[in-house]
PDB file of C-alpha atoms in Angstrom:
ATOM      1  CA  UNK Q 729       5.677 -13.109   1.239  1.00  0.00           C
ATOM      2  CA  UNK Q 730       6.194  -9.507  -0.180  1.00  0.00           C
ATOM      3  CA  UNK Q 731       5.875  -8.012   3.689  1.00  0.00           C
ATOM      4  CA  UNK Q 732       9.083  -7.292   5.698  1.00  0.00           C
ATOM      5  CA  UNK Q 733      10.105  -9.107   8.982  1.00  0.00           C
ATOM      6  CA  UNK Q 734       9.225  -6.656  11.021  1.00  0.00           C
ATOM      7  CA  UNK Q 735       8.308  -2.597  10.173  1.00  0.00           C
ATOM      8  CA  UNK Q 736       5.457  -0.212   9.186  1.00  0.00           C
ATOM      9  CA  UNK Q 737       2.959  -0.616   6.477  1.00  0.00           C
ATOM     10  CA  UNK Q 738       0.659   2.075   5.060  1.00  0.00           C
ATOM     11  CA  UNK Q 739      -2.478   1.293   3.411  1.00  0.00           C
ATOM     12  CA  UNK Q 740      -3.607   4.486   1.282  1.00  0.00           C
ATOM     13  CA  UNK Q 741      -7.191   4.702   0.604  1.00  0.00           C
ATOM     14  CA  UNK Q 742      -7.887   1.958   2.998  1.00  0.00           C
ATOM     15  CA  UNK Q 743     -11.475   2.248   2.163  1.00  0.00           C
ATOM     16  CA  UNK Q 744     -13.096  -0.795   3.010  1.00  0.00           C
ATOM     17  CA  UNK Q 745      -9.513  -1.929   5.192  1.00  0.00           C
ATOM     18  CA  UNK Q 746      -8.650  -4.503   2.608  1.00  0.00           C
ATOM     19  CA  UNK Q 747      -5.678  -5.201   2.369  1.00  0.00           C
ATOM     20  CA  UNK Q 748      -4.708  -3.028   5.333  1.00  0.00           C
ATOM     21  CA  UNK Q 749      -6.903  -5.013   8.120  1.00  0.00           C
ATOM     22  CA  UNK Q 750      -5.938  -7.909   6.644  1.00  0.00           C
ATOM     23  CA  UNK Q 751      -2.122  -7.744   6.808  1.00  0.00           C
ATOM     24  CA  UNK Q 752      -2.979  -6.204  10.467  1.00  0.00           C
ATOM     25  CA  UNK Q 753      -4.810  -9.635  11.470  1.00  0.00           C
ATOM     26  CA  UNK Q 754      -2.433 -11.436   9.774  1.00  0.00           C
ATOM     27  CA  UNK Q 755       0.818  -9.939  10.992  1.00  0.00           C
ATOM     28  CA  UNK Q 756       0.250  -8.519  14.548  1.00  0.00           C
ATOM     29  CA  UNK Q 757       4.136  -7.955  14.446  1.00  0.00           C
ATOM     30  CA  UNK Q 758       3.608  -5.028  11.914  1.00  0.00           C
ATOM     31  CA  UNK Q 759       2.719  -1.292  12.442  1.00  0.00           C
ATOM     32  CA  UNK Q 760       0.023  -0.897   9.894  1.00  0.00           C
ATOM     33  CA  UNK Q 761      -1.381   2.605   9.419  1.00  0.00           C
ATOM     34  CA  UNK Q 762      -4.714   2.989   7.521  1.00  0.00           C
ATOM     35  CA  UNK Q 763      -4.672   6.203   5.708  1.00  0.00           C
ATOM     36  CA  UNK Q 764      -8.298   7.213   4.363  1.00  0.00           C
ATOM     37  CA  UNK Q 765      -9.669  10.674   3.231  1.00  0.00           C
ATOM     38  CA  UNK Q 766     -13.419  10.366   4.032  1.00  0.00           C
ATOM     39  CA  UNK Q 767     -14.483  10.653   7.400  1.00  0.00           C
ATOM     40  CA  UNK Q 768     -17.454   8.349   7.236  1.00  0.00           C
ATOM     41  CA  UNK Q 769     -14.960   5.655   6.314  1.00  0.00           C
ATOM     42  CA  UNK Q 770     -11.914   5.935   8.909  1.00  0.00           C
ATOM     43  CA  UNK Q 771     -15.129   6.197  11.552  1.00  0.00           C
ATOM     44  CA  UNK Q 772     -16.259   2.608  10.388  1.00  0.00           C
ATOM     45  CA  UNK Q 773     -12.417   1.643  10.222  1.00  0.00           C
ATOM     46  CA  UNK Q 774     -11.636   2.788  13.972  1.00  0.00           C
ATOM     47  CA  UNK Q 775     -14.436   0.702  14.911  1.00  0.00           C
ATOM     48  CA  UNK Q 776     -13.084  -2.540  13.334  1.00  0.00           C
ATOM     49  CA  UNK Q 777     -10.041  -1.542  14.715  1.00  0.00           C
ATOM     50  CA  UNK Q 778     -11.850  -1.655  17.843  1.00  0.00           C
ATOM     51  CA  UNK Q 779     -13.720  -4.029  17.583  1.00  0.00           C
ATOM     52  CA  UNK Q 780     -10.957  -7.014  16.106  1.00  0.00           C
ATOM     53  CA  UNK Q 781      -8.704  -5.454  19.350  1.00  0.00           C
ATOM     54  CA  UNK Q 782      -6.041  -4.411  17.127  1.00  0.00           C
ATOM     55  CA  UNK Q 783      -3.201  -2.881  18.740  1.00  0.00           C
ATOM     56  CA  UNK Q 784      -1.124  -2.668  16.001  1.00  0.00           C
ATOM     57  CA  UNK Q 785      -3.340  -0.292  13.670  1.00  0.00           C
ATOM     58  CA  UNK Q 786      -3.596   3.151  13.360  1.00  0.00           C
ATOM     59  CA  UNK Q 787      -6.310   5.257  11.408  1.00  0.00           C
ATOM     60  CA  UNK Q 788      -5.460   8.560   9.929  1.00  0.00           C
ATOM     61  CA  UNK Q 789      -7.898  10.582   8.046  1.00  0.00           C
ATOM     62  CA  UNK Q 790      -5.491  12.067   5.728  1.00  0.00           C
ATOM     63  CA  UNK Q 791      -4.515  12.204   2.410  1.00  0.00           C
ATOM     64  CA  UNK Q 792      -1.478  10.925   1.139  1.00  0.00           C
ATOM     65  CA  UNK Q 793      -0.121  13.869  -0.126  1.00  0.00           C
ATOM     66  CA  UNK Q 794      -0.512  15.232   4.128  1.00  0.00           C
ATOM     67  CA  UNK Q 795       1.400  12.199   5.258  1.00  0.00           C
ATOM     68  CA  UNK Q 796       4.920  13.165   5.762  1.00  0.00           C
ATOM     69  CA  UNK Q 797       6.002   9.699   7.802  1.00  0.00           C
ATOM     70  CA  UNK Q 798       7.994   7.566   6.188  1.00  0.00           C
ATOM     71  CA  UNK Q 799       6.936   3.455   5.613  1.00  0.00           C
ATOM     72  CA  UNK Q 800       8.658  -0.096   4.814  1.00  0.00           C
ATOM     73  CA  UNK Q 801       5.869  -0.825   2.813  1.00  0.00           C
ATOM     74  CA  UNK Q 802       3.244   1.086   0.992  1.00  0.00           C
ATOM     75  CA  UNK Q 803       0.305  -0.665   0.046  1.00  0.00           C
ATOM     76  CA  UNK Q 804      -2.869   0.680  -2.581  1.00  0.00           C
ATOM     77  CA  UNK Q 805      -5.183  -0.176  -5.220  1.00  0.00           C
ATOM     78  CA  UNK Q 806      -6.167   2.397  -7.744  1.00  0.00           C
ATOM     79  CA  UNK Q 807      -3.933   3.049 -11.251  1.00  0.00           C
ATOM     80  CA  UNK Q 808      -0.259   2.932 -10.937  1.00  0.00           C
ATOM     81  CA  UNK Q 809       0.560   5.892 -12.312  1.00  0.00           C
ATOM     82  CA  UNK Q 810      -1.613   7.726  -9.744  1.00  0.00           C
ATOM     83  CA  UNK Q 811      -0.745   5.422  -7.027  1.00  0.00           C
ATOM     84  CA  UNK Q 812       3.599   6.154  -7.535  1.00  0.00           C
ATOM     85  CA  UNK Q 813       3.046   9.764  -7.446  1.00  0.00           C
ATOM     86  CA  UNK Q 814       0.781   9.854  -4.328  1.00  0.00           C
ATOM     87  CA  UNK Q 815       3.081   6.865  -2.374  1.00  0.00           C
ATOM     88  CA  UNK Q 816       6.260   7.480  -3.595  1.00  0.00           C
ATOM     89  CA  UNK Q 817       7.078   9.832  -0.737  1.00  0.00           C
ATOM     90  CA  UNK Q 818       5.849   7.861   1.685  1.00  0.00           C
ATOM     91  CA  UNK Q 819       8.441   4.789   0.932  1.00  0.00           C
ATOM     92  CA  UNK Q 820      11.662   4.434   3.368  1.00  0.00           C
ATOM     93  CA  UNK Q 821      14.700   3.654   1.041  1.00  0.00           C
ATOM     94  CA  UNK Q 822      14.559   0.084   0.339  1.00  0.00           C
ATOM     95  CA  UNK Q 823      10.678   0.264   1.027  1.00  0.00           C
ATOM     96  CA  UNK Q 824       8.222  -1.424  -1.218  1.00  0.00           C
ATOM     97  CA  UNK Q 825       4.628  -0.198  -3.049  1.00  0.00           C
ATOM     98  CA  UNK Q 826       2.817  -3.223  -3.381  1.00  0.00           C
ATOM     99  CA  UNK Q 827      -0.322  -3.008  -5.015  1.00  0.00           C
ATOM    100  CA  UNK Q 828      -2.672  -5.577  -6.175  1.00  0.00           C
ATOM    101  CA  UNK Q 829      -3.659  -5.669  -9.766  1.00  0.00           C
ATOM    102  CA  UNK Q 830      -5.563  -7.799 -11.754  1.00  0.00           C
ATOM    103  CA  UNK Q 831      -4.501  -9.366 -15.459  1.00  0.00           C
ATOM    104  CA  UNK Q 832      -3.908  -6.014 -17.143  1.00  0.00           C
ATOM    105  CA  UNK Q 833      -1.140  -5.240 -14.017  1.00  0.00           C
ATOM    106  CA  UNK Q 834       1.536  -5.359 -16.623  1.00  0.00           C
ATOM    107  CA  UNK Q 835      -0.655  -2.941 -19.118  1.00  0.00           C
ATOM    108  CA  UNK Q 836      -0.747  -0.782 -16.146  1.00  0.00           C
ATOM    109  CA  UNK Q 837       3.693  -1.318 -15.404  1.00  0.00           C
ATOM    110  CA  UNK Q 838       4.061  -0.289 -18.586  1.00  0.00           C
ATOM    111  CA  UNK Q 839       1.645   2.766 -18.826  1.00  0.00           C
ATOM    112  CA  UNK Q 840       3.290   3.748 -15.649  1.00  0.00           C
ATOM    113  CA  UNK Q 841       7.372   3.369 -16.490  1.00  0.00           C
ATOM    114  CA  UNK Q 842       8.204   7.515 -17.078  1.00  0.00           C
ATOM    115  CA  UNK Q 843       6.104   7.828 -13.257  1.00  0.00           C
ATOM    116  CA  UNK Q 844       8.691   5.436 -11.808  1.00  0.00           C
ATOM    117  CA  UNK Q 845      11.464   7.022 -13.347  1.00  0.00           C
ATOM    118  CA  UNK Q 846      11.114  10.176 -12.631  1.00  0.00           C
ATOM    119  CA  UNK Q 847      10.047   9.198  -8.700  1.00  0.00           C
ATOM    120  CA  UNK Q 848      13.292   7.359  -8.783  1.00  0.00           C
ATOM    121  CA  UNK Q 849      12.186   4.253  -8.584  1.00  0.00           C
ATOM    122  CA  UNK Q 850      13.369   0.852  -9.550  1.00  0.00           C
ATOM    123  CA  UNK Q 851      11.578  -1.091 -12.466  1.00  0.00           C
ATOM    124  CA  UNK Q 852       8.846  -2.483 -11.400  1.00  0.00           C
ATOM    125  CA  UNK Q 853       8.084  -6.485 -11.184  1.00  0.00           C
ATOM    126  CA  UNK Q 854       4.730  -8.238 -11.580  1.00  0.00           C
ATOM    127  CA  UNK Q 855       4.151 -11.090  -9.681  1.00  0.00           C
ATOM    128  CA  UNK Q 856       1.524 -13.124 -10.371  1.00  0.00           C
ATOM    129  CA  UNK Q 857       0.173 -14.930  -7.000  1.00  0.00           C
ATOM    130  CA  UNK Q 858      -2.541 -18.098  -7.135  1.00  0.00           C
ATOM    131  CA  UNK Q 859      -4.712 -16.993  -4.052  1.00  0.00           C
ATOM    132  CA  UNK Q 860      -6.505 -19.373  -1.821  1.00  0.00           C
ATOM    133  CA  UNK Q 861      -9.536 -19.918  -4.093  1.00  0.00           C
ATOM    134  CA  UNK Q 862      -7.141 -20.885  -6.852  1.00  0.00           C
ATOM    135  CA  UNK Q 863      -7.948 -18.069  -8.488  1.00  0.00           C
ATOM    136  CA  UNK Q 864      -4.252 -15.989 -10.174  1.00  0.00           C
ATOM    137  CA  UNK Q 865      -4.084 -12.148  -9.187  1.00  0.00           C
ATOM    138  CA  UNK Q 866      -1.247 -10.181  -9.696  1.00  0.00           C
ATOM    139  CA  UNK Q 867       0.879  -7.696  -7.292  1.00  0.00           C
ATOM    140  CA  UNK Q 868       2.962  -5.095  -8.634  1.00  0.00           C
ATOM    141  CA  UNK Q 869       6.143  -4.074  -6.270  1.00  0.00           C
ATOM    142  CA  UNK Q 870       8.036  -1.424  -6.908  1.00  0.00           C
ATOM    143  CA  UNK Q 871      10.798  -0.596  -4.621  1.00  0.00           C
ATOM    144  CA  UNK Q 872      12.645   2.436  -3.707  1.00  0.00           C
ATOM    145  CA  UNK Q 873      16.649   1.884  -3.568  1.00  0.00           C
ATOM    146  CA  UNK Q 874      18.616   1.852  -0.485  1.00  0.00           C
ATOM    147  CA  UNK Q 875      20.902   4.112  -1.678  1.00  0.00           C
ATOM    148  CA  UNK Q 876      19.132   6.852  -2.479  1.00  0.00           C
TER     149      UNK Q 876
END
């Protein structure tokens, strides 16, 4: 529900492609670009790619801080104070950073408040999200005003 109409996604650190494949399987109508540093990793990611036939992905081995595109969603995983300052420049105005976070995501929106600030970005909200498995998880969006 937290994934636009139609647009581009980034997935920074893809890793392991979760959530990045995912959303890619899930919503063939979205440009998803995996964005991974080690080259061991976007190798076994292109061959997912590959192999799942996904037309809609795109795997850069890159760091965030190379990326200069701009995306309607950002998604990541690591602590949010590192994850604004590497993403932040990679949101479109009105584009999201979604990441998921487990029960100390609010810990972590708190920790993080100066980081949004000062990237100019609006407070962030926790949603917490019962996943198929009944189990509760939590994803963080922080979004980056149209006006700016």
């Amino acid at each position: 529900p937290f994934l636009p109409a139609r647009g581009s996604v980034a997935d920074v650190g893809s890793g392991a492609g979760f959530p990045g494949i995912v959303v890619a399987l899930l919503r063939p109508d979205l440009d998803v670009t995996l964005i991974e540093t080690m080259e061991r990793r976007t190798q076994w990611l292109s061959d997912v790619v590959e192999e799942l036939d996904l037309d809609n992905v795109t795997v850069r081995r890159a760091r965030a801080e190379e990326v200069k595109d701009r995306y309607d969603v950002v998604t990541a995983r690591a602590n949010l104070s590192k994850l604004v300052r590497l993403t932040a420049p990679l949101l479109r105005p009105g584009g999201a950073l979604l990441a998921l976070k487990g029960m100390r995501a609010q810990d972590e929106v708190d920790d993080a408040k100066y980081v949004i600030k000062k990237a100019k970005l609006s407070v962030a909200v926790v949603h917490e999200v019962v996943t198929a498995g009944e189990e509760t998880t939590a994803v963080v969006e922080i979004r980056r005003p149209k006006n700016r």
